[in-house]
Amino acid sequence: MVSTHPLGVQHVGGQYLPQNRSTNANLSPNQEMLPLTAKVNGNDCLEIGGCDVTTLVQQFGSPLYILDETTLRLACQQYRDAFQKYYPGASQVLYASKAWNCLAICAIAASEGLGIDVASGGELYTALQAGVSPEKIYLHNNNKSRAELILAIESGCTIVVDNWYELKTLVEIVEEREKSHPTRIMLRLTPGIECHTHEYIRTGQLDSKFGFDPNQLEELFTFISKQSALNCVGLHAHIGSQIFERQPHRDLAVVMVQWFKQATQHGLQLTELNVGGGLGIRYVESDDPPSITEWVKAICEVIQETCASENLPLPKLLAEPGRSLIATACVTAYTIGSSKVIPGIRTYVAVDGGMSDNPRPITYQSVYRSVVANRISAPITQTVTIAGKHCESGDILIKNAQLPEIKPGDILVVMGTGAYNYSMASNYNRLARPAAVVVGNGEANLILRRETYEDLIQQDCLPERLKV
Ligand code: LLP
């Protein structure tokens, strides 16, 4: 039985098939489950970016991250265009590259006009190496080292200062260095706004390791107003990740304008407000995030209304989405290997990756959907548990996956793996990290080479006296 699924996919006996996608540009990538170019080709195989997924696996091996350039670029454009449409003042979208930081992805985001939010010296180094202009790079982190601060100062990016220790260290560093231009900083504040998402990925509540306590604003603004070597341009806050509710971000916008006013009253000439990221995506059918455009519009409206009622000029507005830019653009293709049927209990189907390439299920109990890519129209006949290949019972990628009959060698595609998968990947059990390709117009290019066994021992040192 073929029925049209409301989520932009057809349900054919249970497997997810992309519908006719002629209206691509109107779809919000974060509300879809498959990349926007996904379709079924004449061989009944899943195709993304004009490339047959099974051919990609033959060519590049598995597991393989397959990143659809069209979907990623469209998400960048929707954020950028929505700010231009709904915000009369200046704006800048930053890609929160913690979601997936590598040269090619930084370069794609930058080519769409986005800046980059980096969370460490390593991410900063990568963005710089990708050719991103330092004026569009913002460095976060709640415990930046001196070396990270110095790299940021020297590169000319903006430092989002998180706490008193960092602020005082920074003052020491800039005073020692006597730079000709003051160092650009923003202040990260804890908004104290609760939202419904997994406890580990909530950052906005007052009991958080991130940001200055908003009860200390008087002291903070007074201190900053005396620092001539620091150019404090604005305020930042982030309330959490994978958020579907609209109200917390509206509340945040109001709170931030009020802080902005308070800073102005202390004589600080702030020009920028950064509302963070956090817009959720649809991993499973029941997930119901607002579209990218709706999210941006809501924030822009509240900032404008609140600035008007407080009689403040419009600040330059920044946002730094990560997941909603990249998650849906990528799928992971695995090869199916062994299965174990436990009669009356469950069937385990093992793939050639697992918690090392996608640690989200074991870390946050995250749920994913999958399809057998080499027999898309095969009817669903069974419910199985997709297990990884790690020496860990909890290494389960998907519980209750609805699959057709399968055999070893079939290609299982897990959807929505662009955010916090590769970036959180590990070498647990000394598995080599997978390759990643970017696909578009029938072409596939490697963006991350598959690790080899030699790579795995590259950092190992075997002191002479330990040799056997
Ligand atoms: N800005 C700041 C300061 C952040 O801490 C984050 C995410 C973002 C922006 C981007 O948030 P997004 O738009 O991606 O929701 N590993 C977790 C997510 C951790 C999010 C950390 N901060 C996961 O896999 O769900």
Short mmCIF file of C-alpha atoms and ligand atoms in Angstrom, two decimals:
data_model
loop_
_atom_site.label_atom_id
_atom_site.label_comp_id
_atom_site.label_asym_id
_atom_site.label_seq_id
_atom_site.Cartn_x
_atom_site.Cartn_y
_atom_site.Cartn_z
CA MET A 1 0.00 0.00 0.00
CA VAL A 2 1.34 3.42 -0.94
CA SER A 3 0.23 6.36 1.15
CA THR A 4 1.52 9.89 1.13
CA HIS A 5 3.25 10.75 4.31
CA PRO A 6 2.74 14.31 5.55
CA LEU A 7 6.43 14.79 6.13
CA GLY A 8 7.60 15.00 2.56
CA VAL A 9 8.15 11.28 2.23
CA GLN A 10 5.98 8.53 0.89
CA HIS A 11 5.27 5.57 3.03
CA VAL A 12 5.51 2.49 0.85
CA GLY A 13 4.69 -0.35 3.15
CA GLY A 14 6.82 1.50 5.69
CA GLN A 15 10.06 2.44 3.92
CA TYR A 16 10.62 6.17 3.57
CA LEU A 17 10.65 7.43 0.03
CA PRO A 18 11.08 11.00 -0.97
CA GLN A 19 8.08 12.51 -2.73
CA ASN A 20 8.23 14.58 -5.83
CA ARG A 21 10.50 17.35 -4.58
CA SER A 22 9.82 19.98 -7.22
CA THR A 23 9.15 22.51 -4.45
CA ASN A 24 12.55 22.06 -2.82
CA ALA A 25 13.18 25.70 -2.11
CA ASN A 26 9.99 25.96 -0.06
CA LEU A 27 10.85 23.11 2.24
CA SER A 28 12.60 23.92 5.48
CA PRO A 29 15.42 21.36 5.75
CA ASN A 30 15.00 21.04 9.52
CA GLN A 31 11.42 19.81 9.05
CA GLU A 32 12.40 17.06 6.64
CA MET A 33 13.83 13.65 7.45
CA LEU A 34 15.82 13.01 4.29
CA PRO A 35 18.11 15.37 2.36
CA LEU A 36 16.06 17.37 -0.14
CA THR A 37 17.66 15.78 -3.20
CA ALA A 38 16.87 12.24 -2.02
CA LYS A 39 15.01 10.12 -4.54
CA VAL A 40 14.64 6.57 -5.72
CA ASN A 41 16.39 5.67 -8.94
CA GLY A 42 15.57 3.05 -11.56
CA ASN A 43 17.45 0.38 -9.62
CA ASP A 44 15.16 0.89 -6.63
CA CYS A 45 18.10 2.44 -4.76
CA LEU A 46 18.29 5.63 -2.73
CA GLU A 47 19.97 8.46 -4.56
CA ILE A 48 21.24 11.64 -2.89
CA GLY A 49 22.67 14.62 -4.75
CA GLY A 50 22.33 12.60 -7.94
CA CYS A 51 24.56 9.82 -6.55
CA ASP A 52 23.42 6.26 -5.94
CA VAL A 53 24.12 5.53 -2.28
CA THR A 54 25.06 1.91 -2.98
CA THR A 55 27.60 3.03 -5.60
CA LEU A 56 29.04 5.54 -3.13
CA VAL A 57 29.55 2.72 -0.64
CA GLN A 58 31.29 0.61 -3.29
CA GLN A 59 33.54 3.55 -4.11
CA PHE A 60 34.27 4.99 -0.64
CA GLY A 61 33.49 2.09 1.70
CA SER A 62 31.25 2.10 4.75
CA PRO A 63 30.31 3.47 7.16
CA LEU A 64 30.09 6.58 5.04
CA TYR A 65 28.74 10.03 5.91
CA ILE A 66 27.00 11.41 2.81
CA LEU A 67 26.47 15.16 2.92
CA ASP A 68 24.04 16.73 0.46
CA GLU A 69 25.40 20.10 -0.60
CA THR A 70 22.01 21.35 -1.84
CA THR A 71 20.32 20.79 1.52
CA LEU A 72 23.12 22.43 3.47
CA ARG A 73 23.26 25.45 1.17
CA LEU A 74 19.48 25.83 1.21
CA ALA A 75 19.43 25.88 5.01
CA CYS A 76 22.19 28.53 5.02
CA GLN A 77 20.24 30.60 2.48
CA GLN A 78 16.97 30.30 4.40
CA TYR A 79 18.57 31.60 7.59
CA ARG A 80 20.37 34.39 5.77
CA ASP A 81 17.38 35.44 3.66
CA ALA A 82 14.94 35.31 6.58
CA PHE A 83 17.10 37.72 8.59
CA GLN A 84 17.33 40.02 5.59
CA LYS A 85 13.58 39.90 5.13
CA TYR A 86 12.39 40.21 8.72
CA TYR A 87 15.06 42.38 10.32
CA PRO A 88 15.56 45.92 9.08
CA GLY A 89 18.89 46.29 10.88
CA ALA A 90 22.19 44.54 10.15
CA SER A 91 22.39 40.81 10.81
CA GLN A 92 24.85 37.95 10.63
CA VAL A 93 24.19 34.23 10.79
CA LEU A 94 27.01 32.16 12.22
CA TYR A 95 27.27 28.42 11.68
CA ALA A 96 27.79 26.77 15.09
CA SER A 97 30.54 24.55 13.81
CA LYS A 98 30.59 22.32 16.90
CA ALA A 99 27.82 20.49 15.03
CA TRP A 100 30.41 19.43 12.43
CA ASN A 101 33.63 21.32 11.96
CA CYS A 102 35.90 20.54 9.02
CA LEU A 103 37.48 22.52 6.20
CA ALA A 104 34.87 21.79 3.53
CA ILE A 105 31.85 22.52 5.71
CA CYS A 106 33.33 25.78 7.02
CA ALA A 107 34.06 26.74 3.40
CA ILE A 108 30.48 25.98 2.25
CA ALA A 109 28.97 27.97 5.13
CA ALA A 110 31.32 30.90 4.49
CA SER A 111 30.55 30.86 0.77
CA GLU A 112 26.86 31.33 1.67
CA GLY A 113 27.79 34.44 3.64
CA LEU A 114 27.69 32.84 7.07
CA GLY A 115 30.23 33.46 9.78
CA ILE A 116 31.48 30.64 12.00
CA ASP A 117 31.00 30.06 15.73
CA VAL A 118 33.96 28.07 17.04
CA ALA A 119 34.22 26.49 20.46
CA SER A 120 37.93 25.75 20.76
CA GLY A 121 41.35 26.58 19.37
CA GLY A 122 41.04 23.53 17.11
CA GLU A 123 37.76 24.68 15.60
CA LEU A 124 39.17 28.20 15.25
CA TYR A 125 42.27 26.89 13.50
CA THR A 126 40.11 24.84 11.10
CA ALA A 127 37.87 27.80 10.25
CA LEU A 128 40.91 29.99 9.59
CA GLN A 129 42.51 27.29 7.45
CA ALA A 130 39.25 27.03 5.49
CA GLY A 131 39.72 30.68 4.58
CA VAL A 132 36.94 32.11 6.74
CA SER A 133 37.43 35.80 7.40
CA PRO A 134 38.34 36.36 11.09
CA GLU A 135 35.86 39.24 11.32
CA LYS A 136 33.15 36.61 10.94
CA ILE A 137 34.53 34.15 13.51
CA TYR A 138 33.34 34.14 17.13
CA LEU A 139 35.15 32.06 19.76
CA HIS A 140 33.16 30.45 22.57
CA ASN A 141 34.15 28.20 25.47
CA ASN A 142 33.80 28.30 29.24
CA ASN A 143 37.48 27.58 29.90
CA LYS A 144 39.57 29.00 27.09
CA SER A 145 43.27 28.49 27.60
CA ARG A 146 45.77 31.35 27.35
CA ALA A 147 46.96 29.81 24.08
CA GLU A 148 43.41 29.82 22.70
CA LEU A 149 42.90 33.43 23.78
CA ILE A 150 46.18 34.46 22.17
CA LEU A 151 45.32 32.66 18.93
CA ALA A 152 41.98 34.46 18.91
CA ILE A 153 43.55 37.87 19.58
CA GLU A 154 46.20 37.36 16.92
CA SER A 155 43.75 36.14 14.33
CA GLY A 156 41.42 39.06 14.95
CA CYS A 157 38.28 37.09 15.69
CA THR A 158 35.73 38.08 18.35
CA ILE A 159 36.00 36.42 21.75
CA VAL A 160 32.76 35.60 23.52
CA VAL A 161 33.89 35.98 27.12
CA ASP A 162 32.22 33.48 29.43
CA ASN A 163 33.30 34.27 33.00
CA TRP A 164 35.30 36.48 35.37
CA TYR A 165 38.42 34.34 35.29
CA GLU A 166 38.55 34.56 31.52
CA LEU A 167 37.80 38.28 31.53
CA LYS A 168 40.62 39.00 33.94
CA THR A 169 43.05 36.71 32.09
CA LEU A 170 42.16 38.47 28.87
CA VAL A 171 42.80 41.90 30.41
CA GLU A 172 46.22 40.67 31.54
CA ILE A 173 47.05 39.32 28.09
CA VAL A 174 45.94 42.38 26.14
CA GLU A 175 47.73 44.74 28.53
CA GLU A 176 50.98 42.78 28.12
CA ARG A 177 50.66 42.81 24.35
CA GLU A 178 49.80 46.47 23.81
CA LYS A 179 47.91 45.88 20.61
CA SER A 180 47.12 48.84 18.42
CA HIS A 181 43.42 47.92 18.25
CA PRO A 182 41.35 46.92 21.24
CA THR A 183 40.34 43.25 21.23
CA ARG A 184 36.73 42.65 20.16
CA ILE A 185 34.72 40.80 22.77
CA MET A 186 31.12 39.93 23.56
CA LEU A 187 29.81 38.85 26.96
CA ARG A 188 27.98 35.56 27.38
CA LEU A 189 25.20 35.76 29.95
CA THR A 190 23.12 32.98 31.47
CA PRO A 191 19.54 33.77 30.54
CA GLY A 192 17.80 31.67 33.19
CA ILE A 193 15.27 30.34 30.69
CA GLU A 194 14.11 26.75 30.92
CA CYS A 195 13.22 24.78 27.84
CA HIS A 196 12.24 21.20 27.23
CA THR A 197 15.15 19.34 25.85
CA HIS A 198 17.54 16.70 27.15
CA GLU A 199 19.18 17.81 30.41
CA TYR A 200 22.70 17.54 29.00
CA ILE A 201 21.99 19.85 26.09
CA ARG A 202 20.26 22.55 28.10
CA THR A 203 22.47 25.54 28.72
CA GLY A 204 20.23 28.48 29.51
CA GLN A 205 18.99 27.73 33.03
CA LEU A 206 20.64 29.65 35.89
CA ASP A 207 22.34 26.50 37.18
CA SER A 208 24.61 26.24 34.15
CA LYS A 209 28.36 26.14 33.69
CA PHE A 210 28.09 28.71 30.88
CA GLY A 211 28.06 32.47 31.05
CA PHE A 212 28.04 35.30 33.55
CA ASP A 213 25.36 35.28 36.22
CA PRO A 214 22.83 37.96 35.19
CA ASN A 215 22.62 39.00 38.84
CA GLN A 216 26.13 40.44 38.49
CA LEU A 217 25.46 42.70 35.54
CA GLU A 218 26.11 45.96 37.43
CA GLU A 219 29.55 44.80 38.47
CA LEU A 220 30.30 43.31 35.06
CA PHE A 221 29.31 46.37 33.03
CA THR A 222 31.17 48.69 35.41
CA PHE A 223 34.33 46.57 35.06
CA ILE A 224 34.06 46.42 31.27
CA SER A 225 33.51 50.16 30.92
CA LYS A 226 36.96 50.71 32.43
CA GLN A 227 38.86 48.43 30.02
CA SER A 228 40.31 50.47 27.18
CA ALA A 229 42.13 47.48 25.65
CA LEU A 230 38.85 45.61 25.20
CA ASN A 231 36.17 46.62 22.75
CA CYS A 232 32.98 45.06 24.09
CA VAL A 233 30.60 45.01 21.14
CA GLY A 234 27.67 43.10 22.50
CA LEU A 235 25.95 40.36 24.44
CA HIS A 236 25.40 36.68 23.79
CA ALA A 237 23.15 33.96 25.20
CA HIS A 238 22.17 30.46 24.17
CA ILE A 239 19.34 28.52 25.80
CA GLY A 240 19.89 24.98 24.59
CA SER A 241 19.61 22.65 21.64
CA GLN A 242 16.95 20.61 19.75
CA ILE A 243 14.21 23.02 20.88
CA PHE A 244 10.74 22.89 19.30
CA GLU A 245 8.98 25.40 21.53
CA ARG A 246 8.74 28.94 20.21
CA GLN A 247 8.31 30.79 23.49
CA PRO A 248 11.78 30.31 25.09
CA HIS A 249 13.49 32.06 22.19
CA ARG A 250 10.94 34.90 22.30
CA ASP A 251 11.53 35.25 26.04
CA LEU A 252 15.26 35.24 25.43
CA ALA A 253 14.98 38.06 22.90
CA VAL A 254 13.09 40.22 25.42
CA VAL A 255 15.59 39.51 28.21
CA MET A 256 18.54 40.29 25.95
CA VAL A 257 17.17 43.68 24.90
CA GLN A 258 16.69 44.53 28.57
CA TRP A 259 20.31 43.63 29.33
CA PHE A 260 21.32 45.67 26.32
CA LYS A 261 19.53 48.67 27.77
CA GLN A 262 21.20 48.16 31.13
CA ALA A 263 24.63 48.09 29.44
CA THR A 264 23.83 51.31 27.58
CA GLN A 265 22.92 52.93 30.88
CA HIS A 266 26.43 52.04 32.09
CA GLY A 267 27.89 53.92 29.16
CA LEU A 268 28.79 50.84 27.13
CA GLN A 269 28.30 51.39 23.43
CA LEU A 270 27.08 47.97 22.42
CA THR A 271 26.08 47.24 18.84
CA GLU A 272 25.53 43.46 18.64
CA LEU A 273 23.14 40.91 20.14
CA ASN A 274 23.68 37.21 19.60
CA VAL A 275 20.67 35.02 20.44
CA GLY A 276 22.54 31.69 20.04
CA GLY A 277 21.16 28.66 18.25
CA GLY A 278 18.96 25.77 19.31
CA LEU A 279 16.27 25.28 16.67
CA GLY A 280 15.41 21.58 16.56
CA ILE A 281 15.09 19.20 13.63
CA ARG A 282 12.78 16.35 12.72
CA TYR A 283 14.56 13.07 13.50
CA VAL A 284 11.30 11.11 13.65
CA GLU A 285 7.75 11.71 12.38
CA SER A 286 6.45 13.06 15.69
CA ASP A 287 9.14 15.77 15.93
CA ASP A 288 7.55 19.09 15.04
CA PRO A 289 10.03 21.97 14.94
CA PRO A 290 9.13 25.39 13.54
CA SER A 291 10.65 26.11 10.14
CA ILE A 292 13.89 28.06 9.87
CA THR A 293 11.99 31.07 8.53
CA GLU A 294 9.36 30.95 11.31
CA TRP A 295 12.09 30.79 13.95
CA VAL A 296 14.00 33.74 12.53
CA LYS A 297 10.83 35.78 12.01
CA ALA A 298 9.70 35.28 15.62
CA ILE A 299 13.05 36.41 17.00
CA CYS A 300 13.32 39.41 14.67
CA GLU A 301 9.81 40.57 15.59
CA VAL A 302 10.41 40.37 19.32
CA ILE A 303 13.76 42.18 19.11
CA GLN A 304 12.20 44.97 17.06
CA GLU A 305 9.15 45.32 19.30
CA THR A 306 11.20 45.32 22.48
CA CYS A 307 13.77 47.79 21.13
CA ALA A 308 10.93 50.08 20.02
CA SER A 309 9.24 49.97 23.41
CA GLU A 310 12.57 50.57 25.21
CA ASN A 311 13.45 53.33 22.77
CA LEU A 312 16.71 51.67 21.70
CA PRO A 313 18.29 51.62 18.25
CA LEU A 314 18.27 48.19 16.59
CA PRO A 315 21.44 46.22 17.31
CA LYS A 316 23.17 44.08 14.72
CA LEU A 317 21.44 40.75 15.27
CA LEU A 318 23.40 37.50 15.27
CA ALA A 319 22.26 33.90 15.61
CA GLU A 320 24.35 30.76 15.61
CA PRO A 321 22.42 27.67 14.57
CA GLY A 322 24.25 24.38 14.22
CA ARG A 323 21.97 21.34 14.10
CA SER A 324 19.20 22.93 12.01
CA LEU A 325 21.76 23.91 9.35
CA ILE A 326 23.44 20.59 8.86
CA ALA A 327 21.71 17.63 10.52
CA THR A 328 19.21 16.79 7.76
CA ALA A 329 21.76 17.34 5.00
CA CYS A 330 23.64 14.18 5.96
CA VAL A 331 22.90 10.47 6.19
CA THR A 332 25.18 7.66 7.29
CA ALA A 333 25.36 4.54 5.11
CA TYR A 334 26.32 1.30 6.85
CA THR A 335 26.73 -2.24 5.58
CA ILE A 336 24.61 -4.83 7.35
CA GLY A 337 26.52 -7.83 8.71
CA SER A 338 25.46 -10.36 11.32
CA SER A 339 22.00 -10.83 12.78
CA LYS A 340 20.86 -12.58 15.92
CA VAL A 341 17.30 -13.76 16.31
CA ILE A 342 16.20 -14.34 19.90
CA PRO A 343 12.82 -16.01 19.47
CA GLY A 344 10.04 -14.23 21.26
CA ILE A 345 12.39 -11.44 22.38
CA ARG A 346 14.03 -9.51 19.57
CA THR A 347 16.21 -9.59 16.48
CA TYR A 348 19.52 -7.78 16.50
CA VAL A 349 20.90 -6.62 13.16
CA ALA A 350 24.48 -5.41 13.32
CA VAL A 351 26.08 -2.74 11.14
CA ASP A 352 29.73 -1.93 10.56
CA GLY A 353 29.77 1.22 12.74
CA GLY A 354 27.96 2.28 15.88
CA MET A 355 28.53 4.47 18.91
CA SER A 356 31.92 5.62 17.60
CA ASP A 357 30.42 7.30 14.53
CA ASN A 358 27.08 8.20 16.18
CA PRO A 359 27.34 8.53 19.95
CA ARG A 360 23.97 10.31 20.26
CA PRO A 361 21.73 7.27 20.94
CA ILE A 362 23.92 6.00 23.79
CA THR A 363 24.56 9.50 25.15
CA TYR A 364 21.13 11.13 24.90
CA GLN A 365 18.83 8.20 24.02
CA SER A 366 18.32 9.92 20.67
CA VAL A 367 16.08 8.26 18.14
CA TYR A 368 16.76 7.86 14.42
CA ARG A 369 15.01 6.46 11.36
CA SER A 370 16.58 4.26 8.73
CA VAL A 371 15.93 2.72 5.32
CA VAL A 372 17.44 -0.17 3.41
CA ALA A 373 18.91 1.83 0.56
CA ASN A 374 19.41 -0.93 -1.99
CA ARG A 375 15.77 -2.15 -1.98
CA ILE A 376 13.75 0.91 -1.24
CA SER A 377 10.34 -0.39 -2.27
CA ALA A 378 10.63 -3.69 -0.40
CA PRO A 379 7.72 -4.01 2.02
CA ILE A 380 8.31 -3.71 5.73
CA THR A 381 8.06 -7.11 7.37
CA GLN A 382 9.91 -6.89 10.65
CA THR A 383 10.86 -4.82 13.66
CA VAL A 384 14.53 -5.15 14.58
CA THR A 385 17.16 -3.58 16.80
CA ILE A 386 20.05 -2.02 14.89
CA ALA A 387 23.22 -2.74 16.85
CA GLY A 388 26.66 -1.28 16.39
CA LYS A 389 29.85 -3.35 16.39
CA HIS A 390 31.38 -2.10 19.64
CA CYS A 391 32.13 -4.20 22.69
CA GLU A 392 29.35 -2.57 24.62
CA SER A 393 25.79 -3.84 25.10
CA GLY A 394 24.44 -0.28 25.00
CA ASP A 395 25.86 0.22 21.53
CA ILE A 396 22.45 0.26 19.89
CA LEU A 397 21.79 2.74 17.09
CA ILE A 398 18.05 2.21 16.64
CA LYS A 399 15.52 0.34 18.74
CA ASN A 400 12.45 -0.97 16.90
CA ALA A 401 13.59 -0.18 13.36
CA GLN A 402 10.91 -1.11 10.83
CA LEU A 403 12.69 -2.94 8.02
CA PRO A 404 12.02 -5.18 5.06
CA GLU A 405 13.68 -8.60 4.89
CA ILE A 406 17.39 -8.00 5.00
CA LYS A 407 20.56 -9.92 4.24
CA PRO A 408 24.24 -9.36 4.93
CA GLY A 409 25.66 -6.80 2.52
CA ASP A 410 22.49 -4.68 2.42
CA ILE A 411 23.06 -0.96 2.87
CA LEU A 412 21.30 0.66 5.81
CA VAL A 413 20.98 4.43 5.68
CA VAL A 414 20.41 6.29 8.94
CA MET A 415 18.93 9.77 8.46
CA GLY A 416 19.69 13.10 10.09
CA THR A 417 23.29 12.39 11.05
CA GLY A 418 24.91 15.68 10.02
CA ALA A 419 24.99 17.28 13.46
CA TYR A 420 27.00 16.06 16.43
CA ASN A 421 27.89 12.75 14.78
CA TYR A 422 31.28 13.15 13.11
CA SER A 423 32.11 15.98 15.52
CA MET A 424 31.54 13.67 18.48
CA ALA A 425 32.97 10.56 16.83
CA SER A 426 35.61 8.55 18.64
CA ASN A 427 38.02 5.71 17.99
CA TYR A 428 36.49 3.47 20.64
CA ASN A 429 37.70 -0.10 20.13
CA ARG A 430 40.18 1.47 17.73
CA LEU A 431 37.65 1.71 14.99
CA ALA A 432 38.90 3.99 12.25
CA ARG A 433 36.67 7.03 11.80
CA PRO A 434 34.60 6.82 8.60
CA ALA A 435 35.02 8.87 5.47
CA ALA A 436 32.65 11.67 4.52
CA VAL A 437 31.70 12.78 1.03
CA VAL A 438 29.85 15.82 -0.20
CA VAL A 439 27.43 15.07 -3.05
CA GLY A 440 25.81 17.32 -5.62
CA ASN A 441 24.83 17.12 -9.30
CA GLY A 442 25.85 13.49 -9.53
CA GLU A 443 29.36 14.16 -8.24
CA ALA A 444 30.84 12.96 -4.96
CA ASN A 445 33.94 14.47 -3.39
CA LEU A 446 35.76 13.29 -0.32
CA ILE A 447 35.70 15.86 2.50
CA LEU A 448 37.08 13.62 5.24
CA ARG A 449 39.34 10.72 4.41
CA ARG A 450 38.63 7.37 6.10
CA GLU A 451 41.15 6.73 8.85
CA THR A 452 43.56 3.88 8.32
CA TYR A 453 45.16 1.55 10.86
CA GLU A 454 48.35 3.61 10.44
CA ASP A 455 46.38 6.74 11.39
CA LEU A 456 45.20 4.93 14.51
CA ILE A 457 48.71 4.43 15.85
CA GLN A 458 50.07 7.73 14.62
CA GLN A 459 49.98 9.40 18.05
CA ASP A 460 51.20 6.26 19.86
CA CYS A 461 54.70 6.31 21.29
CA LEU A 462 56.48 3.10 22.19
CA PRO A 463 59.42 3.98 24.45
CA GLU A 464 62.55 1.95 23.59
CA ARG A 465 62.58 0.22 26.98
CA LEU A 466 59.04 -1.12 26.51
CA LYS A 467 59.66 -2.78 23.18
CA VAL A 468 59.04 -6.51 23.12
N1 LLP B 1 25.77 28.36 20.35
C1 LLP B 1 26.25 27.85 21.49
C2 LLP B 1 26.91 28.72 22.44
C3 LLP B 1 26.10 26.48 21.74
O1 LLP B 1 26.56 25.98 22.87
C4 LLP B 1 25.46 25.65 20.79
C5 LLP B 1 25.32 24.22 21.01
C6 LLP B 1 25.00 26.25 19.60
C7 LLP B 1 25.15 27.61 19.42
C8 LLP B 1 24.33 25.45 18.50
O2 LLP B 1 23.15 24.87 18.94
P1 LLP B 1 22.23 24.07 17.88
O3 LLP B 1 21.68 25.08 16.89
O4 LLP B 1 23.10 23.07 17.21
O5 LLP B 1 21.17 23.46 18.69
N2 LLP B 1 25.87 17.28 21.40
C9 LLP B 1 24.49 17.63 21.61
C10 LLP B 1 24.23 19.08 21.33
C11 LLP B 1 25.10 20.02 22.13
C12 LLP B 1 24.85 21.44 21.77
C13 LLP B 1 25.94 22.28 22.30
N3 LLP B 1 25.80 23.65 22.03
C14 LLP B 1 23.62 16.72 20.75
O6 LLP B 1 24.15 15.88 20.05
O7 LLP B 1 22.40 16.82 20.78
#
